[in-house]
Short mmCIF file of C-alpha atoms in Angstrom, two decimals:
data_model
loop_
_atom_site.label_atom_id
_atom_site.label_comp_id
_atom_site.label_asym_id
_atom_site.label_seq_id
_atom_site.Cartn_x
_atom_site.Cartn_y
_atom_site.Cartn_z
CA UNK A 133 0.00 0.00 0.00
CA UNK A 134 1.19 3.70 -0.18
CA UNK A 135 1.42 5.70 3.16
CA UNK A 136 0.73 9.56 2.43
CA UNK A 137 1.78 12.30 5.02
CA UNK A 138 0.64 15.21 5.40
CA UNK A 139 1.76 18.92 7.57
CA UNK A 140 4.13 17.88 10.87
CA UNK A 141 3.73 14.39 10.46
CA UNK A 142 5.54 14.59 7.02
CA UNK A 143 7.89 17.19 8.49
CA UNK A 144 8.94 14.36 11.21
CA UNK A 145 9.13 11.28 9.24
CA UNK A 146 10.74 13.48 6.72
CA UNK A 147 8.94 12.59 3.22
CA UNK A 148 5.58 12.55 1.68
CA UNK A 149 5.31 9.04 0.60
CA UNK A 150 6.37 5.88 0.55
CA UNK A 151 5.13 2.15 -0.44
CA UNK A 152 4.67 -0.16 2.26
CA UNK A 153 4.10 -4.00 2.56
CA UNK A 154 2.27 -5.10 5.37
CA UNK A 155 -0.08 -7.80 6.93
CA UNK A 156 -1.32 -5.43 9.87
CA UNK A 157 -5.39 -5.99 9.93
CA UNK A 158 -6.41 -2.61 11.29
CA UNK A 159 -5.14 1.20 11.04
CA UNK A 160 -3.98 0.79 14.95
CA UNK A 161 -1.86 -2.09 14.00
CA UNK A 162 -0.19 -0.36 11.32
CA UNK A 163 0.61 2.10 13.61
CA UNK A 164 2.05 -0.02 15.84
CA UNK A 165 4.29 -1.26 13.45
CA UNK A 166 5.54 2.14 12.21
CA UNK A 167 5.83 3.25 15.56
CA UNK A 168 8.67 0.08 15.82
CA UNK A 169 10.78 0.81 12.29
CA UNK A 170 12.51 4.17 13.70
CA UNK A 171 12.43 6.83 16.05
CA UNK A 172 11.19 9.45 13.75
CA UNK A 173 7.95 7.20 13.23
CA UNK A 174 7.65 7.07 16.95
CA UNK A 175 7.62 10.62 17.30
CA UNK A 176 5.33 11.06 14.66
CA UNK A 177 2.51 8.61 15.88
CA UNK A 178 3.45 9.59 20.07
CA UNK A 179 0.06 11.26 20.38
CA UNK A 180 -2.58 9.50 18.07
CA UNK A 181 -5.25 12.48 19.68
CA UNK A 182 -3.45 14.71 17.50
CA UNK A 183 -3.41 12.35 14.23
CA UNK A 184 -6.62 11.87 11.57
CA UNK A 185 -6.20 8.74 9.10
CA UNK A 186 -7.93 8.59 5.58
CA UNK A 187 -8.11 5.17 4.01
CA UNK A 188 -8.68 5.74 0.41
CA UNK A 189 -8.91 9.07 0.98
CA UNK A 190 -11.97 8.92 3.08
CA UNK A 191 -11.54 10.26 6.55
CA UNK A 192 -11.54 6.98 8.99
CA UNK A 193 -11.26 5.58 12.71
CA UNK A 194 -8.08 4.55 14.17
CA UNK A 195 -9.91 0.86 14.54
CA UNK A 196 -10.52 0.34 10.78
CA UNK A 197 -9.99 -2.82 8.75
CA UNK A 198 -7.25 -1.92 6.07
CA UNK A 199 -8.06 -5.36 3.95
CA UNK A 200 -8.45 -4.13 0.35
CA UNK A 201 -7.05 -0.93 1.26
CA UNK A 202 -4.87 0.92 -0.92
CA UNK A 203 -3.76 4.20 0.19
CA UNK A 204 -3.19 5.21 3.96
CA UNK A 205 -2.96 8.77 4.84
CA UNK A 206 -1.61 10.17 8.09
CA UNK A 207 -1.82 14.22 8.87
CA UNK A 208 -3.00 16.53 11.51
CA UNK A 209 -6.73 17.90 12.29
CA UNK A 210 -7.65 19.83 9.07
CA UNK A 211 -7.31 23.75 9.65
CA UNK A 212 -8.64 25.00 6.41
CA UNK A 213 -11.39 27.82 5.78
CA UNK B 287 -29.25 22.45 -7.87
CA UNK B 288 -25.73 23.08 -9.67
CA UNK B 289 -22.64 22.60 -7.41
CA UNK B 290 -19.02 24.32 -8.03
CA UNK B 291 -15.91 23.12 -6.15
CA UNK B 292 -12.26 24.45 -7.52
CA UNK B 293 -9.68 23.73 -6.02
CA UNK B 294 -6.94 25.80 -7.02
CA UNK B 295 -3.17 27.50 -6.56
CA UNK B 296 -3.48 30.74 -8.30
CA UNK B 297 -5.76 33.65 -6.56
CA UNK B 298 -9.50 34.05 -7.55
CA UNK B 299 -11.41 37.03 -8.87
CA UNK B 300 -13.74 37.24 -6.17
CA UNK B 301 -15.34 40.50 -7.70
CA UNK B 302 -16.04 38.67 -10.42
CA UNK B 303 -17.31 34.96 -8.63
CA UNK B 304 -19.58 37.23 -6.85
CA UNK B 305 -21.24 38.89 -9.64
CA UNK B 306 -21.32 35.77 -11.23
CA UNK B 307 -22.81 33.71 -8.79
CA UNK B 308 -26.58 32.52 -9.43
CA UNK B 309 -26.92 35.61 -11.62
CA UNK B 310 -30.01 35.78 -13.92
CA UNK B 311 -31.64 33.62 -12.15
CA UNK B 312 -35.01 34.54 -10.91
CA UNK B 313 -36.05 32.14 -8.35
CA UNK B 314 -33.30 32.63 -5.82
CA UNK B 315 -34.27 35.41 -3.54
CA UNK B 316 -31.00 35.42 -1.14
CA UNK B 317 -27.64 34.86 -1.77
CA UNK B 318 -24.61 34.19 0.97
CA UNK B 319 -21.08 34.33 0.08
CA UNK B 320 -17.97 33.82 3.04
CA UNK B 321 -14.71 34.55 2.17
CA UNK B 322 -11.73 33.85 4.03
CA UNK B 323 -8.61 35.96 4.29
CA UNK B 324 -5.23 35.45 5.87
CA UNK B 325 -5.27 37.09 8.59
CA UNK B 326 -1.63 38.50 10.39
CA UNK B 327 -2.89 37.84 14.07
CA UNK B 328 0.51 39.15 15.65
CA UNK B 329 1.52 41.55 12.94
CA UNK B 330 4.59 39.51 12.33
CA UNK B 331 3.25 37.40 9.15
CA UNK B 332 5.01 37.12 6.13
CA UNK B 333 3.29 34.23 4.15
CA UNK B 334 0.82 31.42 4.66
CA UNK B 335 1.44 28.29 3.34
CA UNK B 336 -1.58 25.74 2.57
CA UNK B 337 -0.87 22.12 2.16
CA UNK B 338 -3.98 19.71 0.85
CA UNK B 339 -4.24 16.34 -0.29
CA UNK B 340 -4.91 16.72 -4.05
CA UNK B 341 -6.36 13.13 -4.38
CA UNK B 342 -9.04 13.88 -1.28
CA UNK B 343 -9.47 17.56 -1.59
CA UNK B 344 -12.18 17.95 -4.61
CA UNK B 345 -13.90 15.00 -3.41
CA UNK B 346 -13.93 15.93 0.31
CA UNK B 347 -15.39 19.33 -0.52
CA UNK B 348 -18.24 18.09 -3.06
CA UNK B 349 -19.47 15.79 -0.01
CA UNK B 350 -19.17 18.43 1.98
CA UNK B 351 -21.30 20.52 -0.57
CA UNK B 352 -23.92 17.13 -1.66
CA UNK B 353 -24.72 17.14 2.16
CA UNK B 354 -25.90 20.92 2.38
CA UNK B 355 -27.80 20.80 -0.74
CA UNK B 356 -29.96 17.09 0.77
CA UNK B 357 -30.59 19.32 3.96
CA UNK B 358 -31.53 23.15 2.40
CA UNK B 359 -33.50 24.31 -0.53
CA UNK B 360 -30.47 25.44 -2.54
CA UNK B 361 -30.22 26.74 -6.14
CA UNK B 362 -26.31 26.94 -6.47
CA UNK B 363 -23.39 25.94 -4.43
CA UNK B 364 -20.21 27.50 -4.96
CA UNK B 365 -16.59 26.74 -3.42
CA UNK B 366 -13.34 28.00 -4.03
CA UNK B 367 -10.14 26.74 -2.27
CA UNK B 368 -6.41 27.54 -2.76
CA UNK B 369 -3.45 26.16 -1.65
CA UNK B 370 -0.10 27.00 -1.69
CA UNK B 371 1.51 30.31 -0.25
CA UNK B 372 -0.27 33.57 0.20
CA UNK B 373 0.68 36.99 2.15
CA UNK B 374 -1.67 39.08 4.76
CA UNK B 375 -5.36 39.98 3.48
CA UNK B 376 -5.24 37.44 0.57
CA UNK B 377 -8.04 35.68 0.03
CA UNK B 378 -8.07 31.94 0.99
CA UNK B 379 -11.23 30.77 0.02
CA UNK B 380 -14.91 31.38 -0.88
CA UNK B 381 -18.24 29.47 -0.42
CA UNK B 382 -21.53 30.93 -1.72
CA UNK B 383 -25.02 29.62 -1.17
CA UNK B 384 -28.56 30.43 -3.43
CA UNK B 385 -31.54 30.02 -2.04
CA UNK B 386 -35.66 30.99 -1.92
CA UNK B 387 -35.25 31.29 1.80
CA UNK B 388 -32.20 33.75 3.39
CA UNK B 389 -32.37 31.18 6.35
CA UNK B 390 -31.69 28.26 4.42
CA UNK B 391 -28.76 30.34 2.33
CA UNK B 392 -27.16 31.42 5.62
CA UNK B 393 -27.52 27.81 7.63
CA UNK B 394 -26.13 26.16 4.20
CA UNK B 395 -23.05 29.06 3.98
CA UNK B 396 -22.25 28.10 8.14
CA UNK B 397 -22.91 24.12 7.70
CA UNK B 398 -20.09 24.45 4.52
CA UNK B 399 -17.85 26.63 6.48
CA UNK B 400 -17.96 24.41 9.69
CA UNK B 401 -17.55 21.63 7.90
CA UNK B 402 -14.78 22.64 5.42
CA UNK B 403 -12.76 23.89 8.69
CA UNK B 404 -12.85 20.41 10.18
CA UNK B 405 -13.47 17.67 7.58
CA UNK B 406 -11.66 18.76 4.10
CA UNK B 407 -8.04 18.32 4.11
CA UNK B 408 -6.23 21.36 4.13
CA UNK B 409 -3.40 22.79 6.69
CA UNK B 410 -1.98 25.98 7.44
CA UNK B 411 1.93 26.83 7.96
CA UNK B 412 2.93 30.58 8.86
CA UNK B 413 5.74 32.09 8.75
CA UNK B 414 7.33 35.19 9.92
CA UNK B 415 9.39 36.80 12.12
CA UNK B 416 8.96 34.14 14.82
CA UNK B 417 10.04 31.33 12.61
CA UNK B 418 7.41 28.95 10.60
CA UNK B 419 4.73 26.84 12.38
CA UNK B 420 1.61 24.67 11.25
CA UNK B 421 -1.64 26.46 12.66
CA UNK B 422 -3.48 24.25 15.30
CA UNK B 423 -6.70 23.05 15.03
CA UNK B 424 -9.43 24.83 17.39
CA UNK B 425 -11.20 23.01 19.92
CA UNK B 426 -14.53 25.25 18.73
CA UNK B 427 -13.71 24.18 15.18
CA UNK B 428 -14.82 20.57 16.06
CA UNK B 429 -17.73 21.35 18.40
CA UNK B 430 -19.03 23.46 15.75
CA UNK B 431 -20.09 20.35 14.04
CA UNK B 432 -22.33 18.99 16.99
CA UNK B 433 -24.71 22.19 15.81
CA UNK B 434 -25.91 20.12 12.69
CA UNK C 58 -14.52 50.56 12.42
CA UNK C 59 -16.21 51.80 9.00
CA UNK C 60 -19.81 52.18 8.45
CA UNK C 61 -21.39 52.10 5.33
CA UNK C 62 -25.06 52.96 4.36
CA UNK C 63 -26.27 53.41 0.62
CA UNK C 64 -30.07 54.52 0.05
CA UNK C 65 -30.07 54.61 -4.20
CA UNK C 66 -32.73 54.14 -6.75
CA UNK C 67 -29.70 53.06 -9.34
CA UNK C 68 -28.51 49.15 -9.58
CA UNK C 69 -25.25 48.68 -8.02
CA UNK C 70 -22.74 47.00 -8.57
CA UNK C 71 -22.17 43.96 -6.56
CA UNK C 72 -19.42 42.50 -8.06
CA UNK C 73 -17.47 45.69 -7.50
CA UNK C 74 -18.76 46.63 -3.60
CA UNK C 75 -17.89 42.63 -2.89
CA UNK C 76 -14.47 43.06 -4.17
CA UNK C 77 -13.89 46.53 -2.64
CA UNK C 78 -15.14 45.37 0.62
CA UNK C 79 -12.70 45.46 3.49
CA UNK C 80 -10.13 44.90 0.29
CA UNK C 81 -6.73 44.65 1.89
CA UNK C 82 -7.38 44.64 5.30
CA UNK C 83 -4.65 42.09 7.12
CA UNK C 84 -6.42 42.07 10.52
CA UNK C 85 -10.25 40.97 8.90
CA UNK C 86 -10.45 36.99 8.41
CA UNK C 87 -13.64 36.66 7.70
CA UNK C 88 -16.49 38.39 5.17
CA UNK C 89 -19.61 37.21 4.98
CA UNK C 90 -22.42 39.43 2.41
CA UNK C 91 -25.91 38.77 2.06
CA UNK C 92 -27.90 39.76 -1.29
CA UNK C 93 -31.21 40.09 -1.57
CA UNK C 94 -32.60 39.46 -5.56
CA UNK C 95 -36.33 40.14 -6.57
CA UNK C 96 -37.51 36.62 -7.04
CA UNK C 97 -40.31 35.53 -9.79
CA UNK C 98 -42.21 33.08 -7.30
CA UNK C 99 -45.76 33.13 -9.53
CA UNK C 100 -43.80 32.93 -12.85
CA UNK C 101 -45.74 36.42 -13.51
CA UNK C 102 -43.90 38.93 -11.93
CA UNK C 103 -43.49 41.75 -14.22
CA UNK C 104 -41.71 44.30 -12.11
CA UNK C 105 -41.16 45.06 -7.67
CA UNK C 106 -41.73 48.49 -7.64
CA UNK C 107 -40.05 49.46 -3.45
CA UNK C 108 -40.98 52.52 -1.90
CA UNK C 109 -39.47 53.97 1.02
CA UNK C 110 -39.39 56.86 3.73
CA UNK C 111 -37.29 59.02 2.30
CA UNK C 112 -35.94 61.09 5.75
CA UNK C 113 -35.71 57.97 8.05
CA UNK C 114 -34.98 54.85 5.78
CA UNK C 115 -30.97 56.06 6.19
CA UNK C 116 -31.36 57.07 9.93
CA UNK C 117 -32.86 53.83 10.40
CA UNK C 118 -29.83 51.93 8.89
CA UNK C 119 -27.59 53.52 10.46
CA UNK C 120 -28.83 52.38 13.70
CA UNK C 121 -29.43 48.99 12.82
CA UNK C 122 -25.74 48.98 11.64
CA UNK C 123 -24.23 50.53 14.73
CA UNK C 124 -26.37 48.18 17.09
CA UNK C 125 -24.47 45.29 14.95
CA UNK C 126 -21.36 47.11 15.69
CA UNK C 127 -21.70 47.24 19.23
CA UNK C 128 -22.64 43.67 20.01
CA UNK C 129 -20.08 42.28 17.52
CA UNK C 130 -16.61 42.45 16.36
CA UNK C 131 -16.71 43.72 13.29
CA UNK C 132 -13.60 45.93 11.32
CA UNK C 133 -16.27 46.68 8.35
CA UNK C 134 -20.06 47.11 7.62
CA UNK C 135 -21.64 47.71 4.43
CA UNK C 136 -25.66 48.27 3.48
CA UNK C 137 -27.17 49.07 -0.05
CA UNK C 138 -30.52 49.39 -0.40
CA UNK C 139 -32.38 50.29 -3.44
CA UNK C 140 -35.91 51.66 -4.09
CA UNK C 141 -37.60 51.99 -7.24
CA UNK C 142 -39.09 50.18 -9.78
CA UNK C 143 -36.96 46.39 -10.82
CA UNK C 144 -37.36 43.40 -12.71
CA UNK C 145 -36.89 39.82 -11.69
CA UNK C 146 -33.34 38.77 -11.32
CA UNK C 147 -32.49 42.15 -10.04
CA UNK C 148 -30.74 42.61 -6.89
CA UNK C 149 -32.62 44.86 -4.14
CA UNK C 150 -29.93 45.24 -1.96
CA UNK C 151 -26.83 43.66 -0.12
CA UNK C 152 -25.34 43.61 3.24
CA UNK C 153 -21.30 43.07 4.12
CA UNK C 154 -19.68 42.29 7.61
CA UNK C 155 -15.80 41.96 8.15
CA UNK C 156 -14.24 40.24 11.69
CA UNK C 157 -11.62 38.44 12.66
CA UNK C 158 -14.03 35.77 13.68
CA UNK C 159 -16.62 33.76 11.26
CA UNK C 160 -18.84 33.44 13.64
CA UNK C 161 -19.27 37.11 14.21
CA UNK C 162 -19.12 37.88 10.72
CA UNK C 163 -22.39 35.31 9.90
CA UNK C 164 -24.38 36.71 13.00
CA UNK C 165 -23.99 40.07 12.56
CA UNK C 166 -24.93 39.91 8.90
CA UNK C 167 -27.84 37.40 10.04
CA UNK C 168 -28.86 40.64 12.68
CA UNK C 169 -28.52 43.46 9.96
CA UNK C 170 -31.05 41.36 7.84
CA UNK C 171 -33.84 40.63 10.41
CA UNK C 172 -33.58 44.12 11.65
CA UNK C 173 -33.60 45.24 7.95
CA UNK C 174 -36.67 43.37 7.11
CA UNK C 175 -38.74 44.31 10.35
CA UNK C 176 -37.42 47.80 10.74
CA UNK C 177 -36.34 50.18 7.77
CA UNK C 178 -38.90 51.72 6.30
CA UNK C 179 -39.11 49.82 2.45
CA UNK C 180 -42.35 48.59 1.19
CA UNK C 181 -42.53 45.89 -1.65
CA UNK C 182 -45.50 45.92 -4.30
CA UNK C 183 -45.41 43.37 -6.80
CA UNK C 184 -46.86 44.17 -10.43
CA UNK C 185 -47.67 41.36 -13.14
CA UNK C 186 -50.09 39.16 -15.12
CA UNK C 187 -52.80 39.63 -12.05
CA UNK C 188 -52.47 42.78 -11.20
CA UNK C 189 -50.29 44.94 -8.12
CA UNK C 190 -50.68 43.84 -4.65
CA UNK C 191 -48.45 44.73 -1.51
CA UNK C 192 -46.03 42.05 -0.32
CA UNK C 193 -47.63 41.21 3.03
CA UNK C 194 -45.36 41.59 6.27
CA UNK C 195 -44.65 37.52 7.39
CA UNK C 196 -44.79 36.44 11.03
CA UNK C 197 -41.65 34.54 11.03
CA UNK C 198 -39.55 38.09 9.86
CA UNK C 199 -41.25 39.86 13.09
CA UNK C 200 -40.59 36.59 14.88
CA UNK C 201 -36.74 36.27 14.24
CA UNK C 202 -35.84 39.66 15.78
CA UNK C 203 -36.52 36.94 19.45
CA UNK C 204 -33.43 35.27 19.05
CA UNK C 205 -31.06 38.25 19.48
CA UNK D 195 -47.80 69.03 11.81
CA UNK D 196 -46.98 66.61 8.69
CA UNK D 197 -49.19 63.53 8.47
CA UNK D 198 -47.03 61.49 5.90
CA UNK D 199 -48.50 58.11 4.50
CA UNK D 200 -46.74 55.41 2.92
CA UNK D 201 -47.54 51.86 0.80
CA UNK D 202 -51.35 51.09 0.87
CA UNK D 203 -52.09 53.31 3.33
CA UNK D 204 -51.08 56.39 1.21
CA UNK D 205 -53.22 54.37 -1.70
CA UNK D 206 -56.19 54.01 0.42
CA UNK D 207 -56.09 57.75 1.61
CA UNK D 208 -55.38 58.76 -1.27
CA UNK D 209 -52.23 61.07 -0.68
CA UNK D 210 -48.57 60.92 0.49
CA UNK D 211 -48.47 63.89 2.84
CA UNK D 212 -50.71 66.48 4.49
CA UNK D 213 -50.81 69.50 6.90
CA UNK D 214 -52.93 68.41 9.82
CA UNK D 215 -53.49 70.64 12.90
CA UNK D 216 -54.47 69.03 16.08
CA UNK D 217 -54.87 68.88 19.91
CA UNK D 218 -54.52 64.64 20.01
CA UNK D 219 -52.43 64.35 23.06
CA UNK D 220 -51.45 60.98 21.91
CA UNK D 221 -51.09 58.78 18.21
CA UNK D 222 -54.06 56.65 19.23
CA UNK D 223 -55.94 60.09 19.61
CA UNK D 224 -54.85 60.90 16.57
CA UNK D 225 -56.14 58.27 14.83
CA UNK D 226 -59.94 58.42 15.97
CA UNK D 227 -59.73 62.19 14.72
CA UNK D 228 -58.99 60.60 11.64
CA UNK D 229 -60.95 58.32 10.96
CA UNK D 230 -64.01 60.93 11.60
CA UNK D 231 -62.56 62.35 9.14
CA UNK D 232 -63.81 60.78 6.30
CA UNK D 233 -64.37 57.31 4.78
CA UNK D 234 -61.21 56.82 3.62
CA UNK D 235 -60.12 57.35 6.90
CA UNK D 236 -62.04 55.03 8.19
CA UNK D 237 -61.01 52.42 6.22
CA UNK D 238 -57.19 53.15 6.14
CA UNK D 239 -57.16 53.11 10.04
CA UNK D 240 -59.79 50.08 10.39
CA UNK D 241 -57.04 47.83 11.88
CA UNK D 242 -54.19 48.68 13.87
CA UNK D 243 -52.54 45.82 14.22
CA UNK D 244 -51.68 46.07 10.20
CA UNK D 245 -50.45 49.67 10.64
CA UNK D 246 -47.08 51.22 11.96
CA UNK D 247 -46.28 54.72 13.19
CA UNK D 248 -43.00 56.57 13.10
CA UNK D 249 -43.15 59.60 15.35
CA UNK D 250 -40.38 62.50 13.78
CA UNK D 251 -38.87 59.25 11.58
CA UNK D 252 -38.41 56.84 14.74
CA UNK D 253 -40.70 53.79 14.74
CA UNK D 254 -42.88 54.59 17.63
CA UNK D 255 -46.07 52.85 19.94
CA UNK D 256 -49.60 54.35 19.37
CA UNK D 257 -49.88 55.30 23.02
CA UNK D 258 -46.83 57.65 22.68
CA UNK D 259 -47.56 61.70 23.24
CA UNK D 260 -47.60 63.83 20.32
CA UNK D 261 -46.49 66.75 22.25
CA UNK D 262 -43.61 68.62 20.16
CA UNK D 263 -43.92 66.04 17.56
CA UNK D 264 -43.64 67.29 14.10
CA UNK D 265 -44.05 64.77 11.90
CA UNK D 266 -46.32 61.73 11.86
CA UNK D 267 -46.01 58.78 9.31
CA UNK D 268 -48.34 56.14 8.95
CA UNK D 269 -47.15 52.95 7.35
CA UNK D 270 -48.20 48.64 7.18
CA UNK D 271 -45.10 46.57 8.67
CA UNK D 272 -41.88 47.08 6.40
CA UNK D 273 -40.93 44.70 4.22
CA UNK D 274 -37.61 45.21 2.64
CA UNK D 275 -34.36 43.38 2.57
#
């Protein structure tokens, strides 16, 4: 699948995008496993109050399935307008 | 019911949206229009920078816009959106709402707004004297939502 | 904080007061206007002919606009009002509220039009296929001034 | 003082504006002058609750005192916007 980042969490993992193979069965799992590759993940996913996920760029929970999934996006609360 | 979401870089005419918006048509009694401008809160902004998810952003907002038009009487639905960097007083963005009833065109305008805030995918960096940081969402911003 | 209040029997322009509105201002993050458009609801409407009280209709929205003022914040307030004879499509009038906040900038142009509606001195007659009548005065206008 | 009519009252009375001299102490007095006037009076003043006064161009209540009052306009609710 491809992870997307978005505002400070791209700043702190340090790039936009990247492809990603992976067998975890919900968005929290993922996490966990990101949180384990590197530091600069950990920092990123510390405080998951402060992160929104999009799962085919459709706003989601943290506790979604990501079977069939195809693009996983990790940013901030949205601050447009 | 005609709906308009751009989603843009470059600044809009907003003279010119304005005029054009619902114009000629004569069953639309009131017409709403927001706008939002960067605003230089400490008087130390140089530029505003707007990230946005290009593959979300359209699609976000024309939810965002389906919704209001299943819940008021509207006529025509209009929202503009840059990204990208901007200085002081620029304009950011536009909705604009047509309706028979000036209650429905102001609820829809508010509903767009509240919802655009919290639920399209947009995020603010600003820079200036003080160095560069991302704008933080507002606890209000959510509850705003629980109105609806 | 700049008051506005335009009394005319000429179209203006709406395009050009929306873009000129609070144009430029770096402390203002928020505009909200309101139009109102003479709207064909029969399918006969030939032409709204709007009379008003010459010596107060100005006096009247001025003080409706400086009440806003004072329970809001608001940088910028704009209200054009025509009288005279127009045709569907045409647009009666338009209100225009700047603030740093979009809530204040919604309510306070949501204020200026109840007030507007219930209190400065315009009356509507509507002229087509059967005949002129008076646009009757609804409940629900007298009715929304309760909520502020 | 200035009697000024506007929308279907003026219609019904058949004139915009008049000189009208008078001891009415207060609006409501006013009015039953008024309509003793004349039919068209009458018929213009049948129902207060459709008519609005505006004592020296400030919406006003028909109990108020016309004392140093110099102009009295006689209207149906507004309806503009």
């Amino acid at each position: 699948m491809d992870l997307l980042y978005f505002a400070w969490v791209r700043e702190r993992i340090g790039l936009p995008k990247e492809r990603y193979e992976t067998e975890a069965a919900t968005v929290n799992d993922l996490i966990e496993e990101l949180r384990g590759r590197e530091e600069r993940y950990a920092l990123a996913f510390s405080d998951l109050s402060a992160l929104r996920v999009a799962l085919d760029q459709e706003l989601s929970e943290f506790d979604a399935p990501l079977a069939g999934v195809r693009e996983v996006a990790f940013f901030p609360p949205m601050t447009g307008g | 019911m005609a709906i308009r979401v751009v989603v843009q870089e470059e600044p809009f005419d907003f003279g010119a949206e304005a005029e054009g918006f619902a114009a000629g048509r004569t069953d639309m009694g009131a017409v709403v229009t927001f706008t939002g401008v960067v605003r230089d809160v400490s008087g130390t902004l140089a530029t505003m920078e707007i990230e946005h998810y290009p593959g979300m952003t359209q699609k976000a907002l024309e939810k965002i816009a389906t919704e209001a038009e299943a819940r008021w009487e509207l006529g025509e639905v209009l929202v503009i959106h840059r990204y990208g960097r901007m200085g002081p007083g620029e304009r950011i963005m536009m909705v604009a709402t047509a309706s028979k009833h000036r209650g429905h065109a102001f609820e829809a305008a508010e509903y767009l707004m509240d919802y655009l805030k919290s639920r399209a995918p947009f995020w603010k960096k600003e820079s200036g004297a003080e160095g560069a940081s991302w704008v933080a969402a507002k606890d209000e911003d959510e509850d705003a939502l629980s109105r609806w």
